[in-house]
mmCIF file of C-alpha atoms in Angstrom:
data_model
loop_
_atom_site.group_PDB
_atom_site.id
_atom_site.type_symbol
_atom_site.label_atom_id
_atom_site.label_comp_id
_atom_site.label_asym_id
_atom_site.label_seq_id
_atom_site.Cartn_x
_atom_site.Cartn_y
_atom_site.Cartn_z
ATOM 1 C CA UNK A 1 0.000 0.000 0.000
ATOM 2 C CA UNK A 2 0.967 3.229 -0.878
ATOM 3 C CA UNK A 3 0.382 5.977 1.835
ATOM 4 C CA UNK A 4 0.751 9.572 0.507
ATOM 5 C CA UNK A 5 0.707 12.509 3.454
ATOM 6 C CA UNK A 6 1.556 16.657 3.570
ATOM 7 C CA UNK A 7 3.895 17.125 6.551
ATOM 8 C CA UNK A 8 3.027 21.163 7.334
ATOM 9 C CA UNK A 9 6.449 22.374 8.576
ATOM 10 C CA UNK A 10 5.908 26.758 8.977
ATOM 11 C CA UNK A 11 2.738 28.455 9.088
ATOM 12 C CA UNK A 12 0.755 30.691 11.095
ATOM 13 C CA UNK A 13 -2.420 28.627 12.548
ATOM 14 C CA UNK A 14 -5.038 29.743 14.777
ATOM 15 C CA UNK A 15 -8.576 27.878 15.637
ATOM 16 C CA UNK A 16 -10.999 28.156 12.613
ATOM 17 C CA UNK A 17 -13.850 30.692 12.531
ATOM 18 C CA UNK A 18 -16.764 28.522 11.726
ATOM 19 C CA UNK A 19 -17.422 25.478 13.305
ATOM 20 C CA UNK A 20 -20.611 23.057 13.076
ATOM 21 C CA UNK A 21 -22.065 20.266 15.040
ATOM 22 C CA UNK A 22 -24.744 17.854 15.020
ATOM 23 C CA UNK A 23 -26.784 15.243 16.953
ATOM 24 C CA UNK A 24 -29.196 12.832 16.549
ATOM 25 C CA UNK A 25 -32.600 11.788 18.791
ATOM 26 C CA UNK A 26 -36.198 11.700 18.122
ATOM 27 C CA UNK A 27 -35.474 15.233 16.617
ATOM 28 C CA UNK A 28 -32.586 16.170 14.405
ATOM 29 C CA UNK A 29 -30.362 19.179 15.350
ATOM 30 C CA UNK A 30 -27.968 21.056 13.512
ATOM 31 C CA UNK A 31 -26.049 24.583 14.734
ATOM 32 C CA UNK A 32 -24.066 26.422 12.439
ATOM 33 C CA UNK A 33 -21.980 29.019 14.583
ATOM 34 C CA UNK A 34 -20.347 31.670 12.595
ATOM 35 C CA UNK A 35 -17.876 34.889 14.132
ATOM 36 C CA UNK A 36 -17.000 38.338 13.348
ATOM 37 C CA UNK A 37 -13.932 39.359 13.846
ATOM 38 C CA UNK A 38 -13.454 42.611 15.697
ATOM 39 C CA UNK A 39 -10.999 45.006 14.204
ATOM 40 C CA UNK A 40 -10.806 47.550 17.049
ATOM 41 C CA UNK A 41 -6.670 46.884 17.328
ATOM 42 C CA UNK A 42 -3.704 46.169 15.109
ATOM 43 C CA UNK A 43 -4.488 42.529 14.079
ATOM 44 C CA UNK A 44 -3.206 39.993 11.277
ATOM 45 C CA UNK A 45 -3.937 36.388 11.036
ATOM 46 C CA UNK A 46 -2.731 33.575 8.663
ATOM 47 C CA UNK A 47 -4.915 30.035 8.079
ATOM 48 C CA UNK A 48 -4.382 26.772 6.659
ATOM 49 C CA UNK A 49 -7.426 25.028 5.293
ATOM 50 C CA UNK A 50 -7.851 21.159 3.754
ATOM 51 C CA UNK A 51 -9.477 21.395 0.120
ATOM 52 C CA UNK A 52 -9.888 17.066 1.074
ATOM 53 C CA UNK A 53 -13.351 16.248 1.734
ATOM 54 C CA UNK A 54 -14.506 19.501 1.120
ATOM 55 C CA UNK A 55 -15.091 19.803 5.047
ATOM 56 C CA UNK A 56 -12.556 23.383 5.072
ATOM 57 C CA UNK A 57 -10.699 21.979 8.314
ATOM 58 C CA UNK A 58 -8.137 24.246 9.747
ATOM 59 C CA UNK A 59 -4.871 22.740 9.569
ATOM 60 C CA UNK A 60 -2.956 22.798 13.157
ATOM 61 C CA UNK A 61 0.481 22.353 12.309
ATOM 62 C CA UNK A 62 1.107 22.800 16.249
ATOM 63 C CA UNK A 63 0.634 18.807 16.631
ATOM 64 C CA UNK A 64 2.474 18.333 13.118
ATOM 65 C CA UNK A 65 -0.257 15.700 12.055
ATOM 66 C CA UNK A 66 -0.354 15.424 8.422
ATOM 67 C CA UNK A 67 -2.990 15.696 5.198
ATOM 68 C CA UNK A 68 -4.153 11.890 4.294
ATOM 69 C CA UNK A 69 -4.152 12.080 0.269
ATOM 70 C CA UNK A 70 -3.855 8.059 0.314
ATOM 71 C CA UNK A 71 -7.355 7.625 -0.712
ATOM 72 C CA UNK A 72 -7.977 10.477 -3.120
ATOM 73 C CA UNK A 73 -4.577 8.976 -5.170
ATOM 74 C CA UNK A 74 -5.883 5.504 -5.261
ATOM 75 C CA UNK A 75 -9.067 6.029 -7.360
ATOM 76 C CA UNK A 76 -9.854 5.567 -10.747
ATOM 77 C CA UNK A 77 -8.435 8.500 -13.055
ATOM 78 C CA UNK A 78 -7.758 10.970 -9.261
ATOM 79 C CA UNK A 79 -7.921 14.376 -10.710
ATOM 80 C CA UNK A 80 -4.696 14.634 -8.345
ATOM 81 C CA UNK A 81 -2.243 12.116 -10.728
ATOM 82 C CA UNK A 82 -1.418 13.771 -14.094
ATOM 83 C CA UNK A 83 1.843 14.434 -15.941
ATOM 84 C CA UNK A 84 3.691 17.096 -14.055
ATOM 85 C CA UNK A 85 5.839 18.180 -17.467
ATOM 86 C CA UNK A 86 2.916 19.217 -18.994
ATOM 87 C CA UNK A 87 -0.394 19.258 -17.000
ATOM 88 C CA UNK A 88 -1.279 22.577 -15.018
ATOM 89 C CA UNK A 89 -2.184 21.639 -11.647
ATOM 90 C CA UNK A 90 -6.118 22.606 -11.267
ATOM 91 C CA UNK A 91 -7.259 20.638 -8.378
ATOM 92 C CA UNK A 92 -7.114 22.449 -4.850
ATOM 93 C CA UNK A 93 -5.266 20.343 -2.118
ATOM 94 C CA UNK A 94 -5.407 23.059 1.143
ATOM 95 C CA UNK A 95 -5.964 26.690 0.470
ATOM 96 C CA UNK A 96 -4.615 29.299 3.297
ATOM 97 C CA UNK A 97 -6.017 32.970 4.079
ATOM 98 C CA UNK A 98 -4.741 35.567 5.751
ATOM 99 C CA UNK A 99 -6.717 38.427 7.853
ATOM 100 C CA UNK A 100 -5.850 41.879 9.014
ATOM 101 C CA UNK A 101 -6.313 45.314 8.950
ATOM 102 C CA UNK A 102 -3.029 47.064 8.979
ATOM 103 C CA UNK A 103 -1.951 49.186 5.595
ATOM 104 C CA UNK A 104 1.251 47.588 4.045
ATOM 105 C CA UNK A 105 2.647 45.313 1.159
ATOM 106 C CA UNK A 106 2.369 41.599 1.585
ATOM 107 C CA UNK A 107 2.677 38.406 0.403
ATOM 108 C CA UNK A 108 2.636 34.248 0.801
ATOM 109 C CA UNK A 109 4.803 32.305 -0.743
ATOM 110 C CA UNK A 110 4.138 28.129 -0.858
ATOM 111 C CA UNK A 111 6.643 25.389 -0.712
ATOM 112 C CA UNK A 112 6.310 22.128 -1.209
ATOM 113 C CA UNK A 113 8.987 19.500 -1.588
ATOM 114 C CA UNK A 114 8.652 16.436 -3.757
ATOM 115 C CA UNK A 115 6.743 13.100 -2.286
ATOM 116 C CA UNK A 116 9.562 11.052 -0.847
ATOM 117 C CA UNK A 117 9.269 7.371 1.194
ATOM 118 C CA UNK A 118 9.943 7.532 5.029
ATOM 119 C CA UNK A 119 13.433 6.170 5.968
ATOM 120 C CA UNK A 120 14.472 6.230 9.587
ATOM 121 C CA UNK A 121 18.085 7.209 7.930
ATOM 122 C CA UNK A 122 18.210 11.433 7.686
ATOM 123 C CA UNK A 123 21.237 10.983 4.975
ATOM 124 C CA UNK A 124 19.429 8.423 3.194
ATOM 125 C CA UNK A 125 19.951 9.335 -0.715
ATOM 126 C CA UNK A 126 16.852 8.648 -2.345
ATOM 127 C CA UNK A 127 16.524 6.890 -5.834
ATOM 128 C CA UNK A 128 13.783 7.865 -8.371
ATOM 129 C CA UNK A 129 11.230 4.588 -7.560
ATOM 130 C CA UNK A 130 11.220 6.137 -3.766
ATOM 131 C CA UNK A 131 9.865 10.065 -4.830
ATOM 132 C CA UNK A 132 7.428 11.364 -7.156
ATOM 133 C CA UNK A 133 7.268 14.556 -8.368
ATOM 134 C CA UNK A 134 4.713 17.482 -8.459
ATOM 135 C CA UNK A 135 3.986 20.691 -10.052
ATOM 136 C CA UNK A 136 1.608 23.336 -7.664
ATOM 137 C CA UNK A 137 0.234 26.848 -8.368
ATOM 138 C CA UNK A 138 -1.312 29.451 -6.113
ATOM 139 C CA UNK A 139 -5.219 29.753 -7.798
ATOM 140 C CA UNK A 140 -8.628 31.103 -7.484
ATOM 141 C CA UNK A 141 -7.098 34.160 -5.267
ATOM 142 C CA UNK A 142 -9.184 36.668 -3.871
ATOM 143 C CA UNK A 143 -9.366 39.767 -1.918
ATOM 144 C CA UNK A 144 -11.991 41.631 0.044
ATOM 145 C CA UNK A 145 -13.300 44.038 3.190
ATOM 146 C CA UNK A 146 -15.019 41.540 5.419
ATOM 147 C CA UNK A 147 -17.882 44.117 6.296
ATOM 148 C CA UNK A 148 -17.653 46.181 3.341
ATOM 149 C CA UNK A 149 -17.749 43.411 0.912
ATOM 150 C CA UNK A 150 -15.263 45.233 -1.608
ATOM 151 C CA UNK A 151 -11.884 46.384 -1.747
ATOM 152 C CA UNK A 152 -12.508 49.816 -0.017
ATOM 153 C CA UNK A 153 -13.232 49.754 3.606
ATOM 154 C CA UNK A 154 -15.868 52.371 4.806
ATOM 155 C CA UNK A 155 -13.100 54.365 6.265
ATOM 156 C CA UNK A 156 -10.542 55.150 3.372
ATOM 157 C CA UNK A 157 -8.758 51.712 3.048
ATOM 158 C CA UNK A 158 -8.116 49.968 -0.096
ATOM 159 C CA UNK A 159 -6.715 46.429 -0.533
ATOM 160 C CA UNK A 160 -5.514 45.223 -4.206
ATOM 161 C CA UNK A 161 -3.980 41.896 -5.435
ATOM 162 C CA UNK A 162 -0.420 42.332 -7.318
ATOM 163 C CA UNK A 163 0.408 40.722 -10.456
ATOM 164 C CA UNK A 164 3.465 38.513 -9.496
ATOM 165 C CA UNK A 165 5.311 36.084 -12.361
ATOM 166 C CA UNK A 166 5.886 33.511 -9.538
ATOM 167 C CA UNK A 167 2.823 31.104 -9.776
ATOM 168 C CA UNK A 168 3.708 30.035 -6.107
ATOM 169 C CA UNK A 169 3.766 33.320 -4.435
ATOM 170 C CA UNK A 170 0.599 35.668 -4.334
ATOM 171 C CA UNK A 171 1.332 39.373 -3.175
ATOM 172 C CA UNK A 172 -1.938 41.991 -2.221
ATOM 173 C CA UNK A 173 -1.244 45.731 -1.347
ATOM 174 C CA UNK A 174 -3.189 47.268 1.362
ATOM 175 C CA UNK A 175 -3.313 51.489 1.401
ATOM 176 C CA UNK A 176 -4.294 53.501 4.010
ATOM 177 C CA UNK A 177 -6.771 56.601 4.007
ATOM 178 C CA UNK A 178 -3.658 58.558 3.275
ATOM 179 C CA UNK A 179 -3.254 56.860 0.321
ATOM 180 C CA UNK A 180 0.121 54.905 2.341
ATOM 181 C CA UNK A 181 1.126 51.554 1.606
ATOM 182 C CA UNK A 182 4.062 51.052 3.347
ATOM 183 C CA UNK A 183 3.280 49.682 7.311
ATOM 184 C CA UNK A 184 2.885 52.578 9.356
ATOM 185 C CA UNK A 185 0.744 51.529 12.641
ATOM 186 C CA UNK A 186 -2.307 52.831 10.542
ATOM 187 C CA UNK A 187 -5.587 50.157 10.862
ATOM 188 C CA UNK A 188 -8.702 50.284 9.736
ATOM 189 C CA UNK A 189 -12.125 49.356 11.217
ATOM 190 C CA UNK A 190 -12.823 46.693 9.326
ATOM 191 C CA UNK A 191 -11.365 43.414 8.597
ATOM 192 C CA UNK A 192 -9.402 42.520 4.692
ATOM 193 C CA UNK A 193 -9.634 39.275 4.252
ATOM 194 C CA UNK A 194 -6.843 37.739 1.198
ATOM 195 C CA UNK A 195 -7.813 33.857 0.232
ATOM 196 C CA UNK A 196 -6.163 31.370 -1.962
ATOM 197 C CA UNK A 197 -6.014 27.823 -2.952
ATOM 198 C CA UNK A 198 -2.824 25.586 -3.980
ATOM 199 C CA UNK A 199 -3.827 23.195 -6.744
ATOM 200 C CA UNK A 200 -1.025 20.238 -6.779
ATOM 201 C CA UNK A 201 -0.684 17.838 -9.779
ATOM 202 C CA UNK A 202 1.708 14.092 -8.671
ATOM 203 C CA UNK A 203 3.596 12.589 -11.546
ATOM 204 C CA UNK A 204 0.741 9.527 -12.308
ATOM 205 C CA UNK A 205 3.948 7.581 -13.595
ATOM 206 C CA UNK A 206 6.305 8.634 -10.501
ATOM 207 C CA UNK A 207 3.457 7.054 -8.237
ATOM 208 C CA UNK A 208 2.530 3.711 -10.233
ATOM 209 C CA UNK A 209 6.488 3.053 -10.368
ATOM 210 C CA UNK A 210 7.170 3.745 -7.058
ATOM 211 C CA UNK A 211 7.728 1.421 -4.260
ATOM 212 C CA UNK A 212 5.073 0.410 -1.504
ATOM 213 C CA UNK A 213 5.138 2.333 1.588
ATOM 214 C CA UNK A 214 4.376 5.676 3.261
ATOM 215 C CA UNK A 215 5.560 8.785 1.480
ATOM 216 C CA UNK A 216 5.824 12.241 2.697
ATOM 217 C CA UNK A 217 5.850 16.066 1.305
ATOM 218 C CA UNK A 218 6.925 19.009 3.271
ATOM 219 C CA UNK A 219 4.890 22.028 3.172
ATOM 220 C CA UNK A 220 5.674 25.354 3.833
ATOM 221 C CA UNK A 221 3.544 28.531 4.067
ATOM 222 C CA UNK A 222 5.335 31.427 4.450
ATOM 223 C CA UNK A 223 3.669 35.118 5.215
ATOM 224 C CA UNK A 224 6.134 38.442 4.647
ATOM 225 C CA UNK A 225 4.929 42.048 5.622
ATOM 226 C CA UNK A 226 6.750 44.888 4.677
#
């Protein structure tokens, strides 16, 4: 059996904002629990969030426990296997966001190191039957005022997405009422919210070839503010 897992080495987690619960009697209940954030201080958040099972789990990299793909690889024709010379990687494995309301360029960069078998041995040299390759790509990005539901806060600020030639790397602007961009202690009220997903393509000829056993990839997520 082949085991396939995301290790999550660096990123900024915190508890997830929406959470939902159910139970079962007689009568069936369900509670859907959903929180504002409050932007009355200096504040900036970054998230990790599964795209696997659709069920937008936070990611707590505090306990290092790793992303299962093992099923979603072993399917017929898993929109996850393709040829990573050639195919653009369109299906969403995790997706992160970051939150905040300070004025100031920034940006998140993703890195992901190839699928490699577990040896006990750190210096063990690894041959091409025990890694397979992938391709990723920063998609479907987005930007937006959490109360204001644009890109201009009630109060002056404006956020904007960059263009950036590195498809693993997504950079956002956010100006102040002074028209300032650079990080000067300036907030706003309300709450910019930047999301993204990673879309990750594995070599479909790296994993049939490669030997049984329980493969990692490291992940990392890094946030810069300047």
């Amino acid at each position: 059996m082949k085991r396939v897992l995301l290790l999550f080495l660096t990123i900024f987690i915190t508890a997830p904002i929406f959470s939902a619960s159910s139970s079962t009697s007689d009568t069936t209940e369900f509670r859907i629990s959903a929180y504002k954030i409050l932007a009355n201080e200096p504040y900036l958040k970054m998230y990790a969030v599964s795209a696997l099972n659709y069920n937008l789990d936070s990611i707590d990299t505090s306990t290092l426990i790793p992303l299962d793909m093992t099923d979603y690889l072993s399917v017929l024709d898993s929109k996850y296997l393709g040829a990573v010379a050639s195919d653009i990687p369109s299906e969403v494995l995790f997706s992160f966001r970051v939150e905040g309301n300070v004025a100031g360029q920034y940006s998140v960069t993703v890195g992901m190191s190839y699928f490699r078998k577990q040896f006990s041995d750190p210096e063990h040299v690894y041959q091409d039957d025990e890694q397979v390759r992938i391709s990723y790509k920063v998609v479907n990005s987005n930007v937006v005022f959490q109360t204001a539901n644009t890109t201009s806060s009630e109060d002056g600020f404006v956020v904007s997405l960059n263009e950036d030639a590195d498809e693993n790397r997504l950079t956002w602007s956010v100006e102040d009422d002074s028209g300032n961009k650079k990080m000067t202690g300036r907030y706003s009220d309300d709450i910019w919210i930047t999301r993204a997903g990673v879309a990750v393509v594995l070599d479909k000829q790296d994993y049939e070839n490669c030997q049984y056993g329980l493969y990692f990839s490291d992940v990392t997520i890094t946030l810069e503010v300047g």
